[in-house]
XYZ file of C-alpha atoms in Angstrom:
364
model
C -13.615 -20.774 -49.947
C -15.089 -21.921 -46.928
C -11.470 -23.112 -45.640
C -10.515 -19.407 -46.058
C -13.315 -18.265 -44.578
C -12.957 -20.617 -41.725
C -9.243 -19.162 -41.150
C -10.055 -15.594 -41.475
C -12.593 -16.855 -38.416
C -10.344 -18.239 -36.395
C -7.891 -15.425 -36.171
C -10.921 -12.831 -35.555
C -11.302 -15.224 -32.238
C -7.660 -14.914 -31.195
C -7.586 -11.564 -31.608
C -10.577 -10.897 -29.661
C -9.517 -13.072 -26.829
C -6.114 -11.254 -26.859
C -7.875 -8.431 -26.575
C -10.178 -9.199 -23.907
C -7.245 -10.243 -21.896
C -4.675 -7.663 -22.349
C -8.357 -5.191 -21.085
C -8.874 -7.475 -17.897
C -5.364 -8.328 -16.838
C -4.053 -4.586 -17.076
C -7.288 -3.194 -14.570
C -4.863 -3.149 -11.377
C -2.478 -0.462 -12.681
C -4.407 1.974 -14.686
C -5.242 5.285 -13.821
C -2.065 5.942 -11.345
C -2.455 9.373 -10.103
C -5.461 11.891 -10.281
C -7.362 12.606 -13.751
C -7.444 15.996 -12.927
C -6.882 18.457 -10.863
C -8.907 21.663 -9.359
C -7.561 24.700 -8.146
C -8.398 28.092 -7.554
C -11.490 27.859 -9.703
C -9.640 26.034 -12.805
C -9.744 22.579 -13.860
C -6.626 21.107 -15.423
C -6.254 17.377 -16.834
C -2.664 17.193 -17.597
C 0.082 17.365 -14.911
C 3.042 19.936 -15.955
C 0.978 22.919 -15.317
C 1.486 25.847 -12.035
C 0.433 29.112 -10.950
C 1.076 31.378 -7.642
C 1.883 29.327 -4.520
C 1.162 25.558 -6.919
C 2.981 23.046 -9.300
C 1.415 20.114 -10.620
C 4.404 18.027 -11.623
C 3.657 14.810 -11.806
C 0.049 13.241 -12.010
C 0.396 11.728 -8.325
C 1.994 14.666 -7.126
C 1.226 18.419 -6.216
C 3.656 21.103 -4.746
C 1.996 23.649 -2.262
C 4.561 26.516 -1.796
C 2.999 29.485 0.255
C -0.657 29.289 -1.745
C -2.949 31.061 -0.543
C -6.786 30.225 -2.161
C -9.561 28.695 -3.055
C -10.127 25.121 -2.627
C -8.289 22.259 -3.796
C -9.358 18.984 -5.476
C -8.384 15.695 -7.001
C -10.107 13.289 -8.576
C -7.544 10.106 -7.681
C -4.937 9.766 -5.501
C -2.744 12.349 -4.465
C 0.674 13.728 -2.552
C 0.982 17.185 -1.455
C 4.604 18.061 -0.430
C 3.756 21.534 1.762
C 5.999 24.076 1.729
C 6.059 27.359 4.192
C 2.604 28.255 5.316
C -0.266 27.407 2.913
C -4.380 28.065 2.902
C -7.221 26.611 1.078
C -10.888 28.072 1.608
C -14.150 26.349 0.087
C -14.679 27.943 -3.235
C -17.990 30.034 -3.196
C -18.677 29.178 -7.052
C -22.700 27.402 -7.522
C -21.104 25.263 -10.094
C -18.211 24.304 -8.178
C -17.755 20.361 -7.830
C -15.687 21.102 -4.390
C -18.055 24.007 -3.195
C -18.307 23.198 0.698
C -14.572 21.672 1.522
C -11.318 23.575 1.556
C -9.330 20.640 -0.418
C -11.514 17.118 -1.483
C -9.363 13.806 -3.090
C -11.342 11.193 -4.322
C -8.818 8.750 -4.035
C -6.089 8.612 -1.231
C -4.422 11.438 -0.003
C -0.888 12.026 1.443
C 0.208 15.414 3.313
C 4.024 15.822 3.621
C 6.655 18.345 3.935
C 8.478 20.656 6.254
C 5.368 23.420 6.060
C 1.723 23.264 6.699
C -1.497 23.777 5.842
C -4.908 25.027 6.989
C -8.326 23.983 5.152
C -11.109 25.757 6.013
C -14.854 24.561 4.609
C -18.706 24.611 5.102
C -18.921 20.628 4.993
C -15.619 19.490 5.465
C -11.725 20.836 6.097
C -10.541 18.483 4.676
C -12.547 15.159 2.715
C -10.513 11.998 1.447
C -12.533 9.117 0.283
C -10.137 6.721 1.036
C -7.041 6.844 3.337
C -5.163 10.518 4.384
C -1.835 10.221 5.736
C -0.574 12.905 7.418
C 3.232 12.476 7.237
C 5.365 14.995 9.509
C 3.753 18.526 8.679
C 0.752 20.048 10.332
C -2.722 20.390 8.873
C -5.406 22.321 10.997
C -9.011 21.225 9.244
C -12.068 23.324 10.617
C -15.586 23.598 9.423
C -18.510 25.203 10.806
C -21.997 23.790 9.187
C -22.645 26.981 7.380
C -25.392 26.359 4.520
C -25.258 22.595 5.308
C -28.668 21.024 5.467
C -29.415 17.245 7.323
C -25.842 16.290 6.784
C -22.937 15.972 9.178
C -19.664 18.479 9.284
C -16.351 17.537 9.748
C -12.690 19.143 10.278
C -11.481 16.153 9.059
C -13.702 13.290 6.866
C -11.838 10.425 5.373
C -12.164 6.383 5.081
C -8.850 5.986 7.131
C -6.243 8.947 9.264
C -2.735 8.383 9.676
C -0.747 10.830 11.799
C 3.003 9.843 11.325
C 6.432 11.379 11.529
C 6.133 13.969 13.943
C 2.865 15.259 12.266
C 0.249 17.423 13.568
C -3.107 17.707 13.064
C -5.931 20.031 14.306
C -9.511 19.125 13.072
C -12.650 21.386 14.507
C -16.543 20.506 13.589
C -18.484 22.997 15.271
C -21.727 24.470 14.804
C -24.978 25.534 16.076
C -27.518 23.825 14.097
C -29.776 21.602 15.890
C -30.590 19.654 12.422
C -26.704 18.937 12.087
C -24.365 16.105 13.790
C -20.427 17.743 14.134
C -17.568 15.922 14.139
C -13.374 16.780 14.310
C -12.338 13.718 12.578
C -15.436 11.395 11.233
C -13.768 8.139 9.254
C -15.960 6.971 6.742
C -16.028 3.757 4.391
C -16.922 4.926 1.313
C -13.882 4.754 -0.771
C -12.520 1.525 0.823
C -15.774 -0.296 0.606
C -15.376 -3.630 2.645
C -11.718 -2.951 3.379
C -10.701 -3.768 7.352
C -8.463 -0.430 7.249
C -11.704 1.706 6.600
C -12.154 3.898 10.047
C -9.530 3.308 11.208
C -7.016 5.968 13.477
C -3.657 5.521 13.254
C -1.074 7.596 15.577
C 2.090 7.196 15.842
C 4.514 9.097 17.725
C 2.770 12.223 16.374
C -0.024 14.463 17.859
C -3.929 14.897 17.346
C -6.457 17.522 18.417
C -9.601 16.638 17.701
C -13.177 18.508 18.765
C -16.829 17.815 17.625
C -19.752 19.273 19.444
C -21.180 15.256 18.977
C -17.809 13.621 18.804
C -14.211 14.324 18.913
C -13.286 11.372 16.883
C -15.601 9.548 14.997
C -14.442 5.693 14.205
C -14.432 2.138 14.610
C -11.163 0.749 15.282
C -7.886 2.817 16.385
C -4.593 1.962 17.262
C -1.285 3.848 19.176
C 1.706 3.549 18.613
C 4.222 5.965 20.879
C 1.753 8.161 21.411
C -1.666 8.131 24.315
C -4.403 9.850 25.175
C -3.821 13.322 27.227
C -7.743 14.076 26.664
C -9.458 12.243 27.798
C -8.323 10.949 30.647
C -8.394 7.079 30.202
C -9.644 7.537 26.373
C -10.102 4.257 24.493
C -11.416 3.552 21.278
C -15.235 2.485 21.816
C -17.501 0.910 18.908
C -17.694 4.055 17.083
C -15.725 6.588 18.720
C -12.999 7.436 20.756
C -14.623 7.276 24.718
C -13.433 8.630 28.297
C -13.258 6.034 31.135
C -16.947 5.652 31.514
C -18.107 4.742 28.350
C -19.197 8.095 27.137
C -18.524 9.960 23.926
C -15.353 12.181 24.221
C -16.187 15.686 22.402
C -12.472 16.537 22.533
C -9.906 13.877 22.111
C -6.049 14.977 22.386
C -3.414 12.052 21.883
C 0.512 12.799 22.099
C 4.209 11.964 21.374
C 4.500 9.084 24.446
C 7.386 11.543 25.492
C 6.585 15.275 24.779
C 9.399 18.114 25.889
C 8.177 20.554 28.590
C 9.352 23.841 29.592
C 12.601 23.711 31.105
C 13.559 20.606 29.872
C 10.498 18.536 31.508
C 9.148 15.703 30.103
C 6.727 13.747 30.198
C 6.728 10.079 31.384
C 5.554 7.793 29.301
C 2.706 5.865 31.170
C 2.583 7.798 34.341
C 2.592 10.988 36.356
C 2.652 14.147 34.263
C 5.169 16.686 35.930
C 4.073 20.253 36.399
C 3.170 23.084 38.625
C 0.819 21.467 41.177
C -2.024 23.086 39.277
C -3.124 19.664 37.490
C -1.399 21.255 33.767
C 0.772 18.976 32.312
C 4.246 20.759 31.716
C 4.214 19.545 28.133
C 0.798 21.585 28.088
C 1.769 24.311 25.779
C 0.582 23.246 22.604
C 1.102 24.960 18.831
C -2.542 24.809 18.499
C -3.081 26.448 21.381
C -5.851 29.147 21.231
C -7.421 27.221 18.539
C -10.805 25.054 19.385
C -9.601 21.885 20.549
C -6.511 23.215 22.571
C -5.714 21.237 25.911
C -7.614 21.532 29.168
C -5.623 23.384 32.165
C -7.388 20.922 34.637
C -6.668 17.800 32.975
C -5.583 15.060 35.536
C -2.516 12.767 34.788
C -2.643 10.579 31.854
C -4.109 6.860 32.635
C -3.396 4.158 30.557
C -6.061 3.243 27.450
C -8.859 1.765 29.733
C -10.681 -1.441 28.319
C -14.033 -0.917 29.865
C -17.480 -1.284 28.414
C -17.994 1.495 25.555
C -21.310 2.776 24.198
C -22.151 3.575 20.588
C -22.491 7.006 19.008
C -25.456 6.557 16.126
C -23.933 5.934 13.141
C -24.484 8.698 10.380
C -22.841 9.162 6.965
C -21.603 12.106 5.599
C -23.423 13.288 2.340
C -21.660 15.360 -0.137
C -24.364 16.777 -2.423
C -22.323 18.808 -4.846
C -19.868 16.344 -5.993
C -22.884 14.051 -8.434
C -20.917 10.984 -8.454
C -20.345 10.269 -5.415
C -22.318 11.412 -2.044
C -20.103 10.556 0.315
C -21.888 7.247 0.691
C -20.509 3.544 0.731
C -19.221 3.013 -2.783
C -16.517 0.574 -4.287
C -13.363 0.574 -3.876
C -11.709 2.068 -6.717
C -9.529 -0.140 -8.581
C -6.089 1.782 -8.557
C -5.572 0.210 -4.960
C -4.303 -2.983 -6.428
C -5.866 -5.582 -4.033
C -5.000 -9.308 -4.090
C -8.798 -9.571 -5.387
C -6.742 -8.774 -8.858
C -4.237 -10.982 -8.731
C -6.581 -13.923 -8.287
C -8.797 -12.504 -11.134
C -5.836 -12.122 -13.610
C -4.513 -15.717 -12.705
C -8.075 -16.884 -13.542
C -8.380 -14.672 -16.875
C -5.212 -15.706 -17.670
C -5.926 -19.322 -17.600
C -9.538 -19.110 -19.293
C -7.534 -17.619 -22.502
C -5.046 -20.013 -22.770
C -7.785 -22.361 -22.911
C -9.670 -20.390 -25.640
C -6.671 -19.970 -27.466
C -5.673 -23.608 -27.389
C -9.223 -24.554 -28.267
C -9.043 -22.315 -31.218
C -5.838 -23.609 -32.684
C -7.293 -27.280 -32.526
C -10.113 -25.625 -34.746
């Protein structure tokens, strides 16, 4: 009896330890795609679903064709193929998770397509708490501060912004409020936790119009690739924020295709003298955003190369999302559907510690 008892044992402590592992190993690759999704006041949790202007096909993957409504959100990662002209507004529900941003992932975000979108919010355009790529469409992000108390406002607030592909964005922050800090583009860390790519700007050979009544562009680190700084003149990414040639904060920051088409056929040179009228306007001037906060200076002098002179620091404040309760737009960790090599080392180690238990059980 005992020798049956001590084999009915030893199989309860394989199967546990099988268990365990198949738990730990398989963390890296769960949860692909967003839980669920919110739009236009309605929550769904399985992908396969539309309704006017939206298909959710795939659980990683929403279609914006011509919608026109309330906010969007996501609660994991995301792509948004945009097609034709689409709109999101902050939903004006009190029980709204997403009440004071026009469209909020909590995961990474990717904007792509041939159309565009506009996202319009209290808080936030547009809030990704980890990386938003926009990939070759145009996204204008505005908010204004109204009914935010001690927080900042951003057009754009995410842990990392990629502009790629031709893309365009506009991102506005503009308010009033003496109790408020506002920003076009403020990168946070809060989905990426210690990550190096948290705040970080990314442009390449794509454009970005950026203004904040405290800061145009609100980050750490920054990097260019095709593309430089129209406004300002002799920008550079300081220790927390994109800076003119002095040091100080830049409240608008425009960055361009290194070669953008003028009228007539006019170009501009990458690197040097910007041709034009005489009137200190670049000929490439004419922007699509123009009209819109954040739209190029007529006076602004020819483009200078990034200058690498001593930069000053804009206080550091983090953006505080009070209706969303599990997560308040503070430093968090990173969530585990990123797939780090922190994983692979862990499941090497797991996998190891159970063939040891499993070998030691067998010699039992």
């Amino acid at each position: 009896m005992f020798a049956t008892a001590f084999h009915t044992s030893r199989h309860y402590i394989l199967f546990t330890v099988m268990a365990c592992l198949c738990v730990l190993l398989g963390g890296p690759s769960y949860a692909a795609g967003a839980d669920n999704l919110f739009i236009a006041g309605a929550t769904y949790n399985e992908p396969g679903v539309s309704g006017p202007g939206w298909a959710w096909t795939t659980a990683d993957h929403l279609e914006l064709i011509g919608y026109v409504g309330e906010a969007i959100g996501a609660d994991g990662d995301l792509v948004v193929t945009l097609v034709g002209q689409n709109s999101v507004v902050e939903t004006h529900a009190p029980d709204a998770d997403i009440s004071m941003s026009g469209m909020e992932v909590w995961g990474n975000l990717t904007l792509c397509g041939p159309g565009s979108l506009t996202a319009t919010g209290s808080q936030c355009g547009i809030h990704v708490a980890q990386a938003l790529v926009v990939d070759g469409c145009t996204v204008d992000a505005r908010a204004d501060g109204a009914g935010v108390l001690d927080q900042t406002v951003a057009g754009v607030a995410a842990g990392s912004l990629t502009v790629r592909g031709g893309g365009h964005v506009v991102a506005a922050g503009a308010g009033s409020d003496a109790g408020l800090r506002f920003y076009g583009v403020r990168l946070l860390d809060e989905g990426f936790g210690t990550d190096a790519a948290s705040k970080t700007l990314a442009v390449d050979a794509s454009r970005l119009d950026a203004t904040g009544t405290d800061a145009g562009v609100a980050c750490e680190r920054g990097s260019l690739v095709a593309a430089h700084f129209v406004t300002p003149v002799g920008g550079a990414f300081g220790a927390a924020s994109v800076v003119d040639a002095d040091g100080a904060v830049a409240t608008h920051v425009m960055i361009e295709p290194e070669v953008a088409a003028g009228p007539a056929g006019e170009t501009v040179t990458p690197g040097g003298e910007v041709p034009g009228d005489g009137t200190g306007e670049p000929a490439g001037g004419s922007d699509p955003a123009a009209g819109k906060p954040g739209a190029g200076l007529a006076t602004d002098p020819a483009v200078k190369p990034v200058a690498t002179s001593p930069k000053t620091t804009v206080t550091r404040t983090t953006v505080t999302k009070t209706t969303k309760p599990k997560s308040t737009m503070e430093t968090t960790p990173a969530l585990p559907k990123t797939g780090d090599s922190y994983w692979t080392a862990a499941s090497l180690t797991l996998f190891l510690l159970g063939t040891m238990l499993l070998s030691a059980a067998y010699r039992c």
